[in-house]
Short mmCIF file of C-alpha atoms in Angstrom, two decimals:
data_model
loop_
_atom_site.label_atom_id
_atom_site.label_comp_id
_atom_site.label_asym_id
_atom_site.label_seq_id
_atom_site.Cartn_x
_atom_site.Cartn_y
_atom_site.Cartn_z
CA UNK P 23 -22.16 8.31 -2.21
CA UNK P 24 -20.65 10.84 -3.94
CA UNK P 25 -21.96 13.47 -2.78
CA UNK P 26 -20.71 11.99 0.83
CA UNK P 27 -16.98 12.25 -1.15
CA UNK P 28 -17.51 15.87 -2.31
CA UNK P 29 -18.17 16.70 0.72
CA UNK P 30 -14.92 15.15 2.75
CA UNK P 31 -13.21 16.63 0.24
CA UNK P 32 -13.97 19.81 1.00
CA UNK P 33 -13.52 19.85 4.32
CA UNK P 34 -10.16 18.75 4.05
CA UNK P 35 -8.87 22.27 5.24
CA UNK P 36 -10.85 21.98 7.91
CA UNK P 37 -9.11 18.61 8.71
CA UNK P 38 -5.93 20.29 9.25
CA UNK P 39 -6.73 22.50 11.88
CA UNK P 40 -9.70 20.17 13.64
CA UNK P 41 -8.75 16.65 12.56
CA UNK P 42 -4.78 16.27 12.64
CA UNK P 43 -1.98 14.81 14.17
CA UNK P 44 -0.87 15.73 18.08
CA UNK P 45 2.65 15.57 18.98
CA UNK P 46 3.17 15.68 23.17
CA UNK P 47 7.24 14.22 23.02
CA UNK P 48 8.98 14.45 26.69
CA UNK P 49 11.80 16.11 24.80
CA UNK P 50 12.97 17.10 21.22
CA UNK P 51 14.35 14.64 19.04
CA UNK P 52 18.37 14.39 19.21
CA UNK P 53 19.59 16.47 16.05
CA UNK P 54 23.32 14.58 16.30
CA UNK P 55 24.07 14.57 20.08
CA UNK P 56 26.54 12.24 21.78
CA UNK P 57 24.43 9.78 22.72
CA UNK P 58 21.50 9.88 20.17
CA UNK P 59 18.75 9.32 22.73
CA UNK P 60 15.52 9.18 21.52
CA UNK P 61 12.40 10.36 22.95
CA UNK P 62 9.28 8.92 23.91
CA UNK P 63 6.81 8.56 21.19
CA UNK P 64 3.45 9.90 22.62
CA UNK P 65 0.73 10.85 19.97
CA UNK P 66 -2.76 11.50 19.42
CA UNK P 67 -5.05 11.64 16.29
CA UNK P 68 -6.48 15.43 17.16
CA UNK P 69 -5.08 18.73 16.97
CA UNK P 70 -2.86 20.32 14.87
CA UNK P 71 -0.30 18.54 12.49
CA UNK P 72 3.28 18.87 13.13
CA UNK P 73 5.07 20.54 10.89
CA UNK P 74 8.04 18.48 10.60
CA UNK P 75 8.62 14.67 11.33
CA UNK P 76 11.77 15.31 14.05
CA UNK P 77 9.22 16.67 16.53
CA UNK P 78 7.22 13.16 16.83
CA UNK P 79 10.40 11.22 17.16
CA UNK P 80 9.42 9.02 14.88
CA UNK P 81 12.66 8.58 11.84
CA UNK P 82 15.58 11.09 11.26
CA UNK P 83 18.15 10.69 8.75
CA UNK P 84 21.65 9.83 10.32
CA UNK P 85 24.41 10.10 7.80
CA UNK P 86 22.01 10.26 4.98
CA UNK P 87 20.47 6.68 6.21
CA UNK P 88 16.71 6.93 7.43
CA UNK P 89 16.43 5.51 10.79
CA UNK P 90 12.75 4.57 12.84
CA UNK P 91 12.55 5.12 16.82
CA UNK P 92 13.55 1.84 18.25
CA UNK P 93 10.09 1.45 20.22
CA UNK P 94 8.56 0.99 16.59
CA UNK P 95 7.81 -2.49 15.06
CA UNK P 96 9.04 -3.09 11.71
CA UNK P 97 7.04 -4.98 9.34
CA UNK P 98 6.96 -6.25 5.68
CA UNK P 99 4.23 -7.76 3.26
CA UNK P 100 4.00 -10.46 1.39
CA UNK P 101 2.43 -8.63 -1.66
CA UNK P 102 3.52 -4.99 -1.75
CA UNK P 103 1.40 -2.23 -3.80
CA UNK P 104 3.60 -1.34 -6.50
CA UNK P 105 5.03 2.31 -6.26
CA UNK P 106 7.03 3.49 -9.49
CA UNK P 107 9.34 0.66 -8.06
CA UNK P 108 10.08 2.69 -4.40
CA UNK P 109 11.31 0.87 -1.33
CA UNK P 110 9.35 0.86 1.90
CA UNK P 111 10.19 0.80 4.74
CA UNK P 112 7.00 -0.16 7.18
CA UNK P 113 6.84 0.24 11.22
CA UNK P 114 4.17 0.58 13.63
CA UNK P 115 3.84 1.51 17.30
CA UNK P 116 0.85 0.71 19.81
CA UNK P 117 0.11 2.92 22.65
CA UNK P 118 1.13 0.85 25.96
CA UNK P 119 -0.82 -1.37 27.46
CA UNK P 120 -2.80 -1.58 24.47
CA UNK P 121 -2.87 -4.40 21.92
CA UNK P 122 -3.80 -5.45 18.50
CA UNK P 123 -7.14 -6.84 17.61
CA UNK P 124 -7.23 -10.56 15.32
CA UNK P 125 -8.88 -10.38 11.99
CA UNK P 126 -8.17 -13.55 10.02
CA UNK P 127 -10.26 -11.12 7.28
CA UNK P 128 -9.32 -7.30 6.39
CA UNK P 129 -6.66 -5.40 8.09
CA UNK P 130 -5.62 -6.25 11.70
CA UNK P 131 -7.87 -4.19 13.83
CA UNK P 132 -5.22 -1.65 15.71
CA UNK P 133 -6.32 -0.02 18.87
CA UNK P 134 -6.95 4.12 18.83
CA UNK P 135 -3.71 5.75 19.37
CA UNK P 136 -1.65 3.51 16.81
CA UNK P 137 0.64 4.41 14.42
CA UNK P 138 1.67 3.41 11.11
CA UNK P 139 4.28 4.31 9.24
CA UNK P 140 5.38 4.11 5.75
CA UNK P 141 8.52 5.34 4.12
CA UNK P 142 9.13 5.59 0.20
CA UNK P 143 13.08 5.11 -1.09
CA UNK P 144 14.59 4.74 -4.05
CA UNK P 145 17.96 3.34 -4.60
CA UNK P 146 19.94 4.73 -7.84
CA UNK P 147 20.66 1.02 -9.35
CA UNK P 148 17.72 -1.29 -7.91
CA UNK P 149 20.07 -4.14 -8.38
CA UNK P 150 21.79 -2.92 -5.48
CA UNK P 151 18.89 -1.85 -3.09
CA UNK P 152 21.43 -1.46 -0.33
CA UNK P 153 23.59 1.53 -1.88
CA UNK P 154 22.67 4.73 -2.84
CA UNK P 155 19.36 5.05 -1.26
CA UNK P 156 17.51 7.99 -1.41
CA UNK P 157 14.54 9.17 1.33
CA UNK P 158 11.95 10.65 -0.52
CA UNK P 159 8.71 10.52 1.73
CA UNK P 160 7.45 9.37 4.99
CA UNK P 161 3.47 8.59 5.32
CA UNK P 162 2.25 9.00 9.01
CA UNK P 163 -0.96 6.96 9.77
CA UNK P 164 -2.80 7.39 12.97
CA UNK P 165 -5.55 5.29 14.71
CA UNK P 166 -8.53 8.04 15.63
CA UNK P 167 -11.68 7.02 17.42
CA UNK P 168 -13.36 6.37 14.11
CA UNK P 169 -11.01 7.17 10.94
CA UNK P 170 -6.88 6.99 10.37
CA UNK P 171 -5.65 10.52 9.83
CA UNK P 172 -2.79 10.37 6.96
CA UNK P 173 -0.04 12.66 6.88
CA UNK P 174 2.71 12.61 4.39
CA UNK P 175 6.58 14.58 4.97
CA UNK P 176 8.56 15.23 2.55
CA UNK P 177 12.38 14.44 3.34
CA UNK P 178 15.05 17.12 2.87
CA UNK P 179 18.63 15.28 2.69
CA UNK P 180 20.55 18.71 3.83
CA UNK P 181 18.41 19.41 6.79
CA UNK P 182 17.94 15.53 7.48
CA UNK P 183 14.23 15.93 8.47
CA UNK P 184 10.88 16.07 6.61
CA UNK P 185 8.33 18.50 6.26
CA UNK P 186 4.68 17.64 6.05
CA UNK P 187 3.01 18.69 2.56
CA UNK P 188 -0.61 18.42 2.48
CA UNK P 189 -0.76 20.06 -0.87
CA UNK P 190 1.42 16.99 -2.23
CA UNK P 191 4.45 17.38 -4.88
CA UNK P 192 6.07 15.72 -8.02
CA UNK P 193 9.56 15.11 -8.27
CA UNK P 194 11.20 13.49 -11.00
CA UNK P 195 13.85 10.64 -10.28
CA UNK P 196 16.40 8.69 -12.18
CA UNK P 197 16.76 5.03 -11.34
CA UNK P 198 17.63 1.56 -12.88
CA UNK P 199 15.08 -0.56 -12.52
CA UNK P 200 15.64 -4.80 -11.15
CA UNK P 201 15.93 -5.28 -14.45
CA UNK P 202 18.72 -3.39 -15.69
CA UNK P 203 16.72 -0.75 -17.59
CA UNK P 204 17.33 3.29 -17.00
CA UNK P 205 13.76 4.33 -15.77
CA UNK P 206 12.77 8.15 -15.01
CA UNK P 207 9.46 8.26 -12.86
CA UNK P 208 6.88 10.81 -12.28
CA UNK P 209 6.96 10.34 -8.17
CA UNK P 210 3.88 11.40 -6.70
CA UNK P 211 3.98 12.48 -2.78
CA UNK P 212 -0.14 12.31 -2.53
CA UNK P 213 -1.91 15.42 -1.65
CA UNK P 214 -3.99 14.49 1.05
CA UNK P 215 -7.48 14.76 -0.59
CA UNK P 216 -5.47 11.83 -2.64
CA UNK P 217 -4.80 9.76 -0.42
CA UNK P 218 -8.45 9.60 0.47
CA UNK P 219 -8.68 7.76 -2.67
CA UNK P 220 -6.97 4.93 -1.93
CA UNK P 221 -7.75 4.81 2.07
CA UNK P 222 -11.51 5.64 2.29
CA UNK P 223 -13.66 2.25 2.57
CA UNK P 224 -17.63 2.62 2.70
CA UNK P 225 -19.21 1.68 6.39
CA UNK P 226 -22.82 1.93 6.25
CA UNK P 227 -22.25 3.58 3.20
CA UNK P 228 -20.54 6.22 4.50
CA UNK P 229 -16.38 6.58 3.74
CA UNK P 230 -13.94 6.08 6.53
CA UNK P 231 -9.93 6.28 6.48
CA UNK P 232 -8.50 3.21 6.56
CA UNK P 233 -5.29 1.50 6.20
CA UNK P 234 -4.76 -0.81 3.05
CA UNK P 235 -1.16 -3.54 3.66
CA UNK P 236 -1.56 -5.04 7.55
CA UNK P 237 -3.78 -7.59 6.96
CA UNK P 238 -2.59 -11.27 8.44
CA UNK P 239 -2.35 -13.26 5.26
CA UNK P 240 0.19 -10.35 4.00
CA UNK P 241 1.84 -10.18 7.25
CA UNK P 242 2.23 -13.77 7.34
CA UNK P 243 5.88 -14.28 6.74
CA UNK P 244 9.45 -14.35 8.37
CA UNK P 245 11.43 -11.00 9.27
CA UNK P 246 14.82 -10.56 10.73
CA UNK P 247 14.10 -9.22 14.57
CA UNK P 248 17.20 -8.71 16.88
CA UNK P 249 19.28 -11.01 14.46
CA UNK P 250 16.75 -13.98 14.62
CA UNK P 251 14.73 -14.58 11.77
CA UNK P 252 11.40 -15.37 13.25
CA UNK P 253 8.07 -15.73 11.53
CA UNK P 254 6.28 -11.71 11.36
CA UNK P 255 2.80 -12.47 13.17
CA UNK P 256 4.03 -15.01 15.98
CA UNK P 257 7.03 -12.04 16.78
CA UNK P 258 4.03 -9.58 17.15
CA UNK P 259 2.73 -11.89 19.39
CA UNK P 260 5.67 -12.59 21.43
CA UNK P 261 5.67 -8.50 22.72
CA UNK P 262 2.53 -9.39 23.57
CA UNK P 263 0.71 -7.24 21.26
CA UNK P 264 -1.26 -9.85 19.29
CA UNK P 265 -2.52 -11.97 22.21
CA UNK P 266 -5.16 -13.88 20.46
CA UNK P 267 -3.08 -15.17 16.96
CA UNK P 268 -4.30 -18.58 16.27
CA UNK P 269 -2.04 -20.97 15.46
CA UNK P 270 0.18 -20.09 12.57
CA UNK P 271 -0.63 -23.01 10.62
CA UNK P 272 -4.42 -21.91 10.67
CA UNK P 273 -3.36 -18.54 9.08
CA UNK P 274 -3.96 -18.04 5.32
CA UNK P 275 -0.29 -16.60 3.42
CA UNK P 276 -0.12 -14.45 0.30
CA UNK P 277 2.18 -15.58 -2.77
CA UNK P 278 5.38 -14.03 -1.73
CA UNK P 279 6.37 -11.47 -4.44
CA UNK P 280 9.95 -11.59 -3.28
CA UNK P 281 9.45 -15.40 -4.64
CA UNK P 282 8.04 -14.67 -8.02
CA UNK P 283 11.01 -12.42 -8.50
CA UNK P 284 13.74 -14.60 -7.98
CA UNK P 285 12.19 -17.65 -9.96
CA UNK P 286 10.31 -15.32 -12.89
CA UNK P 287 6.93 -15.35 -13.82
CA UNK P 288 7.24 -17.50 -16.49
CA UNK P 289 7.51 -20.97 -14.09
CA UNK P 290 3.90 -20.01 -12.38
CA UNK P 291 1.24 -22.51 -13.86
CA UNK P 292 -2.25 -24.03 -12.63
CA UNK P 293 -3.73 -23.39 -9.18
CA UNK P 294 0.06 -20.94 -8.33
CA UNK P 295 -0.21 -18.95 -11.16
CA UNK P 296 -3.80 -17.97 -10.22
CA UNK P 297 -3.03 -17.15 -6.56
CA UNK P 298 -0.28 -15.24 -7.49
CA UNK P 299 -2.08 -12.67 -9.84
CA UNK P 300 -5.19 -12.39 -7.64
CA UNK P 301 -3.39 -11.67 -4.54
CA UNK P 302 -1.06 -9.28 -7.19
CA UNK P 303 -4.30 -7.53 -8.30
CA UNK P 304 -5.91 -7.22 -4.40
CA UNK P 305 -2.97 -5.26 -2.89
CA UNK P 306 -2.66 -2.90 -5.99
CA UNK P 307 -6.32 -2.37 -6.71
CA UNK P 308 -8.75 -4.10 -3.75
CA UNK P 309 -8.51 -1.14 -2.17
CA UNK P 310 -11.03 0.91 -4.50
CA UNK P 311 -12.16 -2.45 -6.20
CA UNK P 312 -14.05 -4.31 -3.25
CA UNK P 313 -17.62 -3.88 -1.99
CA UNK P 314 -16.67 -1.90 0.78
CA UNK P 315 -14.57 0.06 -2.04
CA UNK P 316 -15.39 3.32 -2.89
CA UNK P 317 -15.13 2.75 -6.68
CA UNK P 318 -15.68 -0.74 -6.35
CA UNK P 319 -19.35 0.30 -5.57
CA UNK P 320 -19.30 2.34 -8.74
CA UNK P 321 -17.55 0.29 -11.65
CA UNK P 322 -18.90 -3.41 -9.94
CA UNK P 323 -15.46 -5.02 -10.25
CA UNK P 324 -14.28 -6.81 -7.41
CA UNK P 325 -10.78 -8.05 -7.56
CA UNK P 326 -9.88 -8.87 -3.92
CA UNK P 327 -8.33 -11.74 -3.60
CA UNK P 328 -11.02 -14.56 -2.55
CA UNK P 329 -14.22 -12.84 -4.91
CA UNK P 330 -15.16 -16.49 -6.38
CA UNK P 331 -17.66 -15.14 -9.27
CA UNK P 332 -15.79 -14.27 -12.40
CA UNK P 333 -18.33 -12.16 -13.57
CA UNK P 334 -17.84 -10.62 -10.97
CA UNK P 335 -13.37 -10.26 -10.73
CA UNK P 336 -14.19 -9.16 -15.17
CA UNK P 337 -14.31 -12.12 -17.21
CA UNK P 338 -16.71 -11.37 -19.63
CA UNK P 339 -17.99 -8.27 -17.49
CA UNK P 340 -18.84 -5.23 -19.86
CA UNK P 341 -18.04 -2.19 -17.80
CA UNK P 342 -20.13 0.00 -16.53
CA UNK P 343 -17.11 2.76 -16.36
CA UNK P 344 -14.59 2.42 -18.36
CA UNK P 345 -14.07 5.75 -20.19
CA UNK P 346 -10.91 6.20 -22.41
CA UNK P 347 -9.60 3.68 -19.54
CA UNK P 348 -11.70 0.60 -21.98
CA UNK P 349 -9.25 1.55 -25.41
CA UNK P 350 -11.84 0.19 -27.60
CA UNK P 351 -12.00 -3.30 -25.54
CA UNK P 352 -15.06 -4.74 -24.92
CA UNK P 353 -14.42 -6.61 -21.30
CA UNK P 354 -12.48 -6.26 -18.71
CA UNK P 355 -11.20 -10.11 -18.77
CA UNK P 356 -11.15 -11.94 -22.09
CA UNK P 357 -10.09 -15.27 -21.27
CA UNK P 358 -7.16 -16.25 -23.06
CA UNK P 359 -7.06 -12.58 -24.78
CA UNK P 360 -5.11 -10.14 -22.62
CA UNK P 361 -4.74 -7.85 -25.79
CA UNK P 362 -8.81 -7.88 -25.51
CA UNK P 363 -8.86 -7.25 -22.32
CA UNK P 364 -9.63 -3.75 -20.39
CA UNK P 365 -7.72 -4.86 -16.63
CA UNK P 366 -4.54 -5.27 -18.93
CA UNK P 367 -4.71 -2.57 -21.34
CA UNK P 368 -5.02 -0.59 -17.88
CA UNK P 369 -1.89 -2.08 -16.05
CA UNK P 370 -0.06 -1.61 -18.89
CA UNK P 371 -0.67 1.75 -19.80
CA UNK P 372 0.37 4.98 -18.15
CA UNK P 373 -2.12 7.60 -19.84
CA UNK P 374 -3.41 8.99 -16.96
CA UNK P 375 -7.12 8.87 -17.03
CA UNK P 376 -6.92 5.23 -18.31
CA UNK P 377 -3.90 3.58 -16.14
CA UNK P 378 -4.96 1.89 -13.11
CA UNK P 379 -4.37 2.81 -10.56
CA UNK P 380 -5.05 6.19 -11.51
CA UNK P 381 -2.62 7.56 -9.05
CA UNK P 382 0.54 5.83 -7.15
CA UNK P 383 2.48 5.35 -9.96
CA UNK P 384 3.18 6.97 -13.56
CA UNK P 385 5.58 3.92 -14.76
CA UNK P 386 4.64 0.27 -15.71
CA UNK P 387 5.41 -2.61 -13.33
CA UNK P 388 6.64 -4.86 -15.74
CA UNK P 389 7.18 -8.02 -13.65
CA UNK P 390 3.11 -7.36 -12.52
CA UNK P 391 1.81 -6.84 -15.89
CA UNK P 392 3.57 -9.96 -16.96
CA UNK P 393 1.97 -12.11 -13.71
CA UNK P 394 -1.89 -11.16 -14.91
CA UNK P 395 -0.81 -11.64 -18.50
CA UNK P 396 0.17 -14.90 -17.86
CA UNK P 397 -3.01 -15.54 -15.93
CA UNK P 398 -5.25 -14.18 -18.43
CA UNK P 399 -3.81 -16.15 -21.07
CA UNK P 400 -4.15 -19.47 -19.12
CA UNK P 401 -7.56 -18.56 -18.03
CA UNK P 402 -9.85 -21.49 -19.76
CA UNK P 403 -11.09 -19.94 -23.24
CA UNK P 404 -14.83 -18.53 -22.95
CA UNK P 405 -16.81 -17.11 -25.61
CA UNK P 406 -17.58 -13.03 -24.50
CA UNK P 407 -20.90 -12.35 -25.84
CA UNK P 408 -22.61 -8.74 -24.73
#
């Protein structure tokens, strides 16, 4: 299995010129004319990448605000992956005549030709989101015949368009946090051997690109569309791209993290409580730690969201990985011991090498280490013996 990774890895080069992004727009993107048409989005997973994001028509910046092409679908989730505490800003676009296959399991199965993407924000006071936001990246996701091909732009405010950086960059940013506290973050924009990482999932133990938030029990929730606040799945639906949604009763919903921040972690108890940090834990670390995860294979910790063997989501597991990541700890769940346990010491930290995950974020999400805290310290008391 690794040797499977070495080896995509080093044909990542070869990616770019064999394995990219195709751009084939009717016209260029309007750079500020009178009627700010748009033009037709039309793209392909082969071919070369383009270098900047105006030529696919996808976003532009007008008067510093980023903007999507109107034919693409915003979305939000229910449980977002926790990013140094960026916005997103989430769209996607299906090829006509072509919809959206139902998985009440895994990610919604989009049709070749799709497009996702994913933009990365930060606002200068995060108690006013709305003011003072800042484009930092855009992350361009495209359906191939087998794999998604990722693609992240970097945004340039005084040219008001992004330029695709496979090699990936670090910028340092300035922000108050939700809570009120100054924070200074390490941003990382991904190199694309990176993002690998977090979007490879083993198929017949081989690794294919995937896509990690668009799964229906994340999408499961209401967004604003045209005014009308309408419920996320059943709009999808309604443009006829997601023909064969069951009724919405019959679909499973994540704890809404826009919930546990208004009413604090500290009124989650019993059977909520537990939800909460498991579906918490499978957006921000499923991805690797699941059987079809790449690391998940190696370390034997499973911490999607419906894995019903303890053992198996680290109480009382002794792991088989840890490195400097363990801090002396014995298991990666103590039960009412967070300070004993390796999954906390590794939320909490931000020593690279030991925080988890290792890359995606260089700061502490304190509302999320508090959630699994709080869960590990309610967890019934067990006895860890090796």
């Amino acid at each position: 299995m690794r040797r499977h990774r070495i080896a995509r890895f080093a044909t990542a080069a070869l990616l770019l010129s064999l394995g990219a992004l195709a751009v084939a727009c009717s016209e260029e993107p309007d750079a500020g004319g009178d009627d700010g048409a748009w033009p037709a989005v039309a793209l392909t997973a082969v071919g070369k990448p383009p270098p900047l994001l105006s030529t696919t028509g996808l976003a532009r910046l007008e008067n510093g605000a980023l903007v999507y092409h109107p034919d693409l679908v915003p979305y939000e989730l229910n449980m977002p992956l926790f990013s140094d505490y960026a916005l997103k800003r989430r769209a996607f676009w299906v090829p006509p005549g072509k919809t959206i296959g139902w998985r009440p399991d895994g990610t919604l199965d989009f049709p070749e030709g799709s497009i996702i993407v994913k933009s990365f924000l930060f606002a200068a006071d995060f108690r006013e989101p709305e003011k003072n936001v800042r484009a930092i990246e855009t992350r361009v996701l495209v359906r191939g015949a087998e794999d998604w091909k990722a693609w992240p732009y970097i945004w340039d405010a005084t040219t008001g368009d992004a330029t695709l950086e496979v090699g990936g960059h670090v910028e340092t940013i300035a922000f108050v946090d939700p809570e009120g506290q100054p924070r200074e973050a390490s941003y990382l924009v991904p190199q694309r051997n990176q993002c690998l990482d977090c979007h490879d999932q083993l198929r017949e133990d081989e690794p294919h690109t995937t896509i990690i938030g668009p799964k229906a029990r994340l999408l499961n929730r209401d967004n604003v569309y045209g005014g009308e606040t309408v419920n996320q799945l059943e709009h999808f639906q309604k443009l006829g791209l997601l023909p064969d949604l069951p009724p919405i009763a019959q679909v499973d919903r994540a704890t809404s993290y826009d919930e546990i921040r208004a009413t604090g972690v500290a009124n989650l108890t019993g059977e909520a409580l537990t939800r909460a940090a498991r579906d918490y834990l499978d957006i921000n670390c499923a991805h690797c730690h699941s059987p079809a995860g790449v690391e998940g294979n190696t370390s034997q910790l499973f911490l999607h969201h419906d894995q019903d063997n303890p053992f198996l989501y680290g109480v009382c597991k002794a792991p088989s990985s840890a490195g400097k990541g363990g801090f002396g700890r014995k298991y990666d769940v103590v039960p009412g011991k967070p300070d004993d346990s390796i999954l906390m010491y590794r939320l909490e930290t931000t020593t690279l090498g030991a925080m988890m995950p290792d890359i995606g974020r260089s700061l502490e999400h304190t509302l999320g280490s508090q959630l699994v805290r709080k869960w590990i310290e309610e967890l019934p008391p067990v006895q860890c013996n090796r």
